[in-house]
Short mmCIF file of C-alpha atoms in Angstrom, two decimals:
data_model
loop_
_atom_site.label_atom_id
_atom_site.label_comp_id
_atom_site.label_asym_id
_atom_site.label_seq_id
_atom_site.Cartn_x
_atom_site.Cartn_y
_atom_site.Cartn_z
CA MET I 1069 91.27 92.50 51.96
CA PRO I 1070 90.03 89.69 53.10
CA GLN I 1071 87.64 88.35 51.26
CA ILE I 1072 84.58 86.41 52.74
CA LYS I 1073 82.69 83.24 51.20
CA LYS I 1074 80.38 80.53 51.88
CA ASP I 1075 80.75 78.32 50.25
CA SER I 1076 79.03 74.68 49.06
CA LYS I 1077 80.18 73.16 51.70
CA ASN I 1078 78.46 75.01 54.57
CA ARG I 1079 82.16 76.43 55.37
CA GLU I 1080 82.97 80.66 55.91
CA VAL I 1081 86.42 81.02 53.94
CA ARG I 1082 88.37 84.23 54.60
CA PHE I 1083 91.30 85.53 52.23
CA ILE I 1084 94.09 86.96 54.31
CA PRO I 1085 96.67 89.19 52.55
CA LEU I 1086 99.69 88.95 54.52
CA ASP I 1087 103.10 89.61 53.90
CA ASP I 1088 104.49 87.48 56.49
CA LEU I 1089 104.39 83.98 54.00
CA GLU I 1090 107.45 82.50 54.39
CA VAL I 1091 110.09 80.12 53.52
CA ARG I 1092 112.70 78.88 56.05
CA GLY I 1093 116.43 77.86 55.59
CA GLU I 1094 117.69 78.80 52.80
CA GLY I 1095 118.35 76.89 49.01
CA ASP I 1096 116.24 73.72 47.22
CA GLU I 1097 116.05 72.32 50.33
CA ALA I 1098 113.74 74.40 53.08
CA LYS I 1099 110.57 73.22 52.37
CA ILE I 1100 109.44 74.50 55.98
CA VAL I 1101 106.19 77.13 55.33
CA PHE I 1102 104.95 79.29 57.68
CA GLY I 1103 102.95 82.64 59.23
CA MET I 1104 100.32 83.64 60.27
CA ALA I 1105 96.81 82.63 59.73
CA ALA I 1106 94.71 84.29 61.76
CA PRO I 1107 94.98 87.37 63.62
CA TYR I 1108 93.73 88.71 66.36
CA GLU I 1109 91.97 91.63 67.19
CA ARG I 1110 92.90 93.40 63.96
CA GLN I 1111 89.44 94.64 62.60
CA THR I 1112 88.99 94.30 59.19
CA ASP I 1113 86.18 95.87 56.27
CA LEU I 1114 84.85 92.96 54.89
CA GLY I 1115 82.41 95.68 52.67
CA TYR I 1116 79.12 95.03 53.88
CA PHE I 1117 79.94 94.58 57.48
CA LYS I 1118 83.17 94.93 60.01
CA GLU I 1119 85.00 91.38 61.21
CA THR I 1120 86.84 90.90 64.08
CA PHE I 1121 88.25 86.97 65.81
CA ALA I 1122 88.59 87.88 69.57
CA ARG I 1123 91.57 86.74 70.97
CA GLY I 1124 91.66 83.17 71.74
CA ALA I 1125 88.53 82.01 69.07
CA PHE I 1126 89.95 79.48 66.94
CA LYS I 1127 91.88 78.90 71.12
CA ALA I 1128 89.87 75.48 72.10
CA GLY I 1129 90.09 73.43 68.91
CA ILE I 1130 93.11 74.32 68.74
CA ASP I 1131 95.06 73.16 72.28
CA GLU I 1132 92.30 69.30 71.76
CA LYS I 1133 94.64 68.70 68.82
CA ARG I 1134 91.37 69.04 66.20
CA ASP I 1135 92.75 67.49 63.10
CA ALA I 1136 92.84 69.80 60.30
CA PHE I 1137 94.55 70.66 56.78
CA ALA I 1138 96.58 72.40 55.11
CA LEU I 1139 95.73 72.86 51.36
CA PHE I 1140 95.76 74.06 47.72
CA HIS I 1141 93.13 76.86 47.16
CA HIS I 1142 89.97 74.71 49.05
CA ASP I 1143 91.13 71.14 47.70
CA PHE I 1144 90.79 68.05 49.62
CA ALA I 1145 92.45 66.56 46.57
CA ASN I 1146 95.83 68.23 47.20
CA VAL I 1147 96.39 68.34 50.78
CA LEU I 1148 99.95 69.15 51.63
CA GLY I 1149 99.88 68.66 55.40
CA ARG I 1150 98.07 67.95 58.04
CA THR I 1151 98.02 68.70 62.41
CA GLY I 1152 97.14 64.63 62.64
CA ALA I 1153 100.24 64.09 60.95
CA GLY I 1154 102.33 65.94 61.84
CA THR I 1155 103.12 67.90 58.76
CA LEU I 1156 101.00 71.39 59.86
CA LYS I 1157 101.30 72.59 63.09
CA LEU I 1158 98.71 74.60 64.34
CA GLU I 1159 99.69 77.48 67.14
CA ASP I 1160 97.50 79.52 69.58
CA ARG I 1161 99.57 83.00 70.40
CA ALA I 1162 98.25 86.31 71.78
CA ASP I 1163 98.04 88.32 68.14
CA GLY I 1164 96.49 85.32 66.38
CA VAL I 1165 96.69 81.40 64.71
CA HIS I 1166 100.26 81.06 64.18
CA TYR I 1167 100.93 77.66 61.25
CA GLU I 1168 103.92 75.68 60.01
CA LEU I 1169 104.02 73.73 57.13
CA ASP I 1170 106.55 71.17 56.21
CA MET I 1171 104.91 70.82 52.27
CA PRO I 1172 105.05 66.71 50.81
CA ASP I 1173 108.17 66.59 47.70
CA THR I 1174 105.30 66.54 45.80
CA ALA I 1175 105.42 68.43 41.99
CA LEU I 1176 102.59 70.88 43.52
CA GLY I 1177 104.67 71.63 47.10
CA ARG I 1178 107.64 72.04 44.88
CA ASP I 1179 105.64 73.86 42.39
CA LEU I 1180 103.77 76.76 45.16
CA LEU I 1181 107.60 77.09 47.52
CA VAL I 1182 108.29 78.54 44.23
CA SER I 1183 105.82 80.87 44.10
CA ILE I 1184 106.30 81.90 48.09
CA ARG I 1185 109.19 82.76 47.01
CA ARG I 1186 109.06 84.96 44.37
CA LYS I 1187 106.59 86.12 46.53
CA ASP I 1188 102.93 85.21 43.34
CA ILE I 1189 101.58 83.87 46.66
CA GLU I 1190 101.45 86.26 49.44
CA GLY I 1191 98.83 85.35 51.18
CA VAL I 1192 96.68 82.60 53.30
CA SER I 1193 93.03 81.21 53.38
CA VAL I 1194 91.35 79.46 56.66
CA SER I 1195 87.55 78.52 56.44
CA TRP I 1196 86.04 77.49 59.37
CA PRO I 1197 82.29 75.33 60.13
CA TYR I 1198 79.47 77.91 59.12
CA ASP I 1199 77.66 75.84 62.71
CA SER I 1200 80.03 76.25 65.23
CA VAL I 1201 80.69 79.95 65.21
CA LYS I 1202 79.55 81.68 68.23
CA ASP I 1203 79.80 85.94 67.34
CA GLU I 1204 78.42 88.46 68.97
CA TRP I 1205 76.51 91.43 66.03
CA ASP I 1206 76.23 95.31 66.61
CA HIS I 1207 73.82 96.01 63.96
CA SER I 1208 73.66 99.75 65.65
CA LYS I 1209 76.50 100.64 63.95
CA ASP I 1210 77.02 101.45 60.29
CA PRO I 1211 77.82 98.85 58.70
CA PRO I 1212 77.33 96.46 61.13
CA GLU I 1213 80.04 94.95 62.91
CA ARG I 1214 80.72 91.17 63.60
CA ARG I 1215 82.88 89.49 66.48
CA ILE I 1216 83.77 85.76 66.16
CA LEU I 1217 84.09 84.82 69.49
CA GLU I 1218 84.87 80.86 68.83
CA ALA I 1219 85.12 79.08 65.30
CA GLU I 1220 86.81 75.41 64.52
CA LEU I 1221 89.48 76.67 61.84
CA VAL I 1222 89.13 73.22 60.65
CA GLU I 1223 91.24 73.58 57.06
CA MET I 1224 94.00 76.60 55.78
CA SER I 1225 94.35 77.31 52.29
CA ILE I 1226 97.51 78.57 49.81
CA THR I 1227 96.36 80.19 47.56
CA ALA I 1228 95.77 83.01 45.43
CA ILE I 1229 93.21 85.86 45.60
CA PRO I 1230 90.13 83.90 45.27
CA ALA I 1231 88.31 84.70 42.11
CA TYR I 1232 85.25 85.77 43.97
CA THR I 1233 83.57 89.59 44.64
CA ASP I 1234 84.17 90.25 48.05
CA THR I 1235 81.25 92.58 48.86
CA THR I 1236 79.13 90.10 47.04
CA LEU I 1237 80.05 87.13 49.31
CA ALA I 1238 80.28 89.34 52.90
CA GLU I 1239 75.77 90.48 52.11
CA ARG I 1240 75.09 86.83 51.37
CA SER I 1241 76.72 86.03 55.03
CA LEU I 1242 75.24 89.72 56.64
CA ASP I 1243 72.34 88.86 54.83
CA ALA I 1244 72.16 84.67 56.65
CA ALA I 1245 72.61 86.99 60.32
CA ARG I 1246 69.65 89.50 59.50
CA GLU I 1247 67.80 85.57 58.61
CA GLU I 1248 68.10 84.15 61.95
CA PHE I 1249 67.78 87.47 64.25
CA GLN I 1250 64.34 87.88 61.98
CA THR I 1251 63.01 83.63 62.71
CA ALA I 1252 63.93 84.56 65.99
CA HIS I 1253 61.52 87.59 66.10
CA ALA I 1254 58.88 86.01 64.68
CA ASN I 1255 59.41 82.43 66.88
CA ALA I 1256 59.05 85.11 69.76
CA GLN I 1257 55.38 87.15 68.76
CA ALA I 1258 54.50 83.56 67.92
CA ASN I 1259 55.01 82.95 71.66
CA GLU I 1260 54.10 86.94 73.22
CA ASN I 1261 51.95 85.35 75.89
CA GLN I 1262 55.18 82.91 76.94
CA PRO I 1263 57.61 83.54 79.71
CA VAL I 1264 59.92 84.59 76.50
CA ALA I 1265 64.18 83.59 77.29
CA PRO I 1266 66.46 86.60 78.37
CA SER I 1267 68.14 84.91 74.51
CA VAL I 1268 65.32 85.20 72.65
CA ARG I 1269 64.30 88.99 74.40
CA THR I 1270 68.23 89.69 73.09
CA LEU I 1271 67.39 87.94 69.66
CA ARG I 1272 63.84 89.82 69.66
CA LEU I 1273 66.21 92.81 69.81
CA ARG I 1274 68.22 92.69 67.52
CA ALA I 1275 65.50 91.67 64.94
CA ARG I 1276 63.74 94.96 65.45
CA GLN I 1277 67.29 97.39 65.05
CA LEU I 1278 66.94 95.58 61.35
CA GLN I 1279 63.90 96.43 61.50
#
């Protein structure tokens, strides 16, 4: 199951177990890791809500060649590649974001290649700034459904399954959405006699659905 986290750097993180994490080439000289970082139009159950990346959700940042990093376990002290250096390539396709990573010839890089070949590591994590997200929530469903329309992929990590509990952290993200809607609702009530923009009306309606 994909796992969710809003970390201390104000990023949302997803661990996506996929069976297509591979090393290209043969023998000890092979060091190109490739696969899919984030699938599109595939709904996943995060415990407290379900989530889907809309097709092209990460396309803008990739097309604009914004710098993105490949890390080990989301640690910027362990950089494995970078789009700005050409050692990480990201491609937006119809089915999701695909990557190609030229692993460094370092102790960490060599050790990770061994772990990937052994299938000790079979997935990657991706993260994006929390405030870069454009999304839609459907709170009429149980559990609620979230559709991410746009986000900026700032880094992907090769990592084993994280140690945090997915349901606890999914609840935090849902609570953040509830807080946003309820704040908009409170602000709208405080200005009840003033013209309300359509976007605020929408938020007010969603907030009432949460009560």
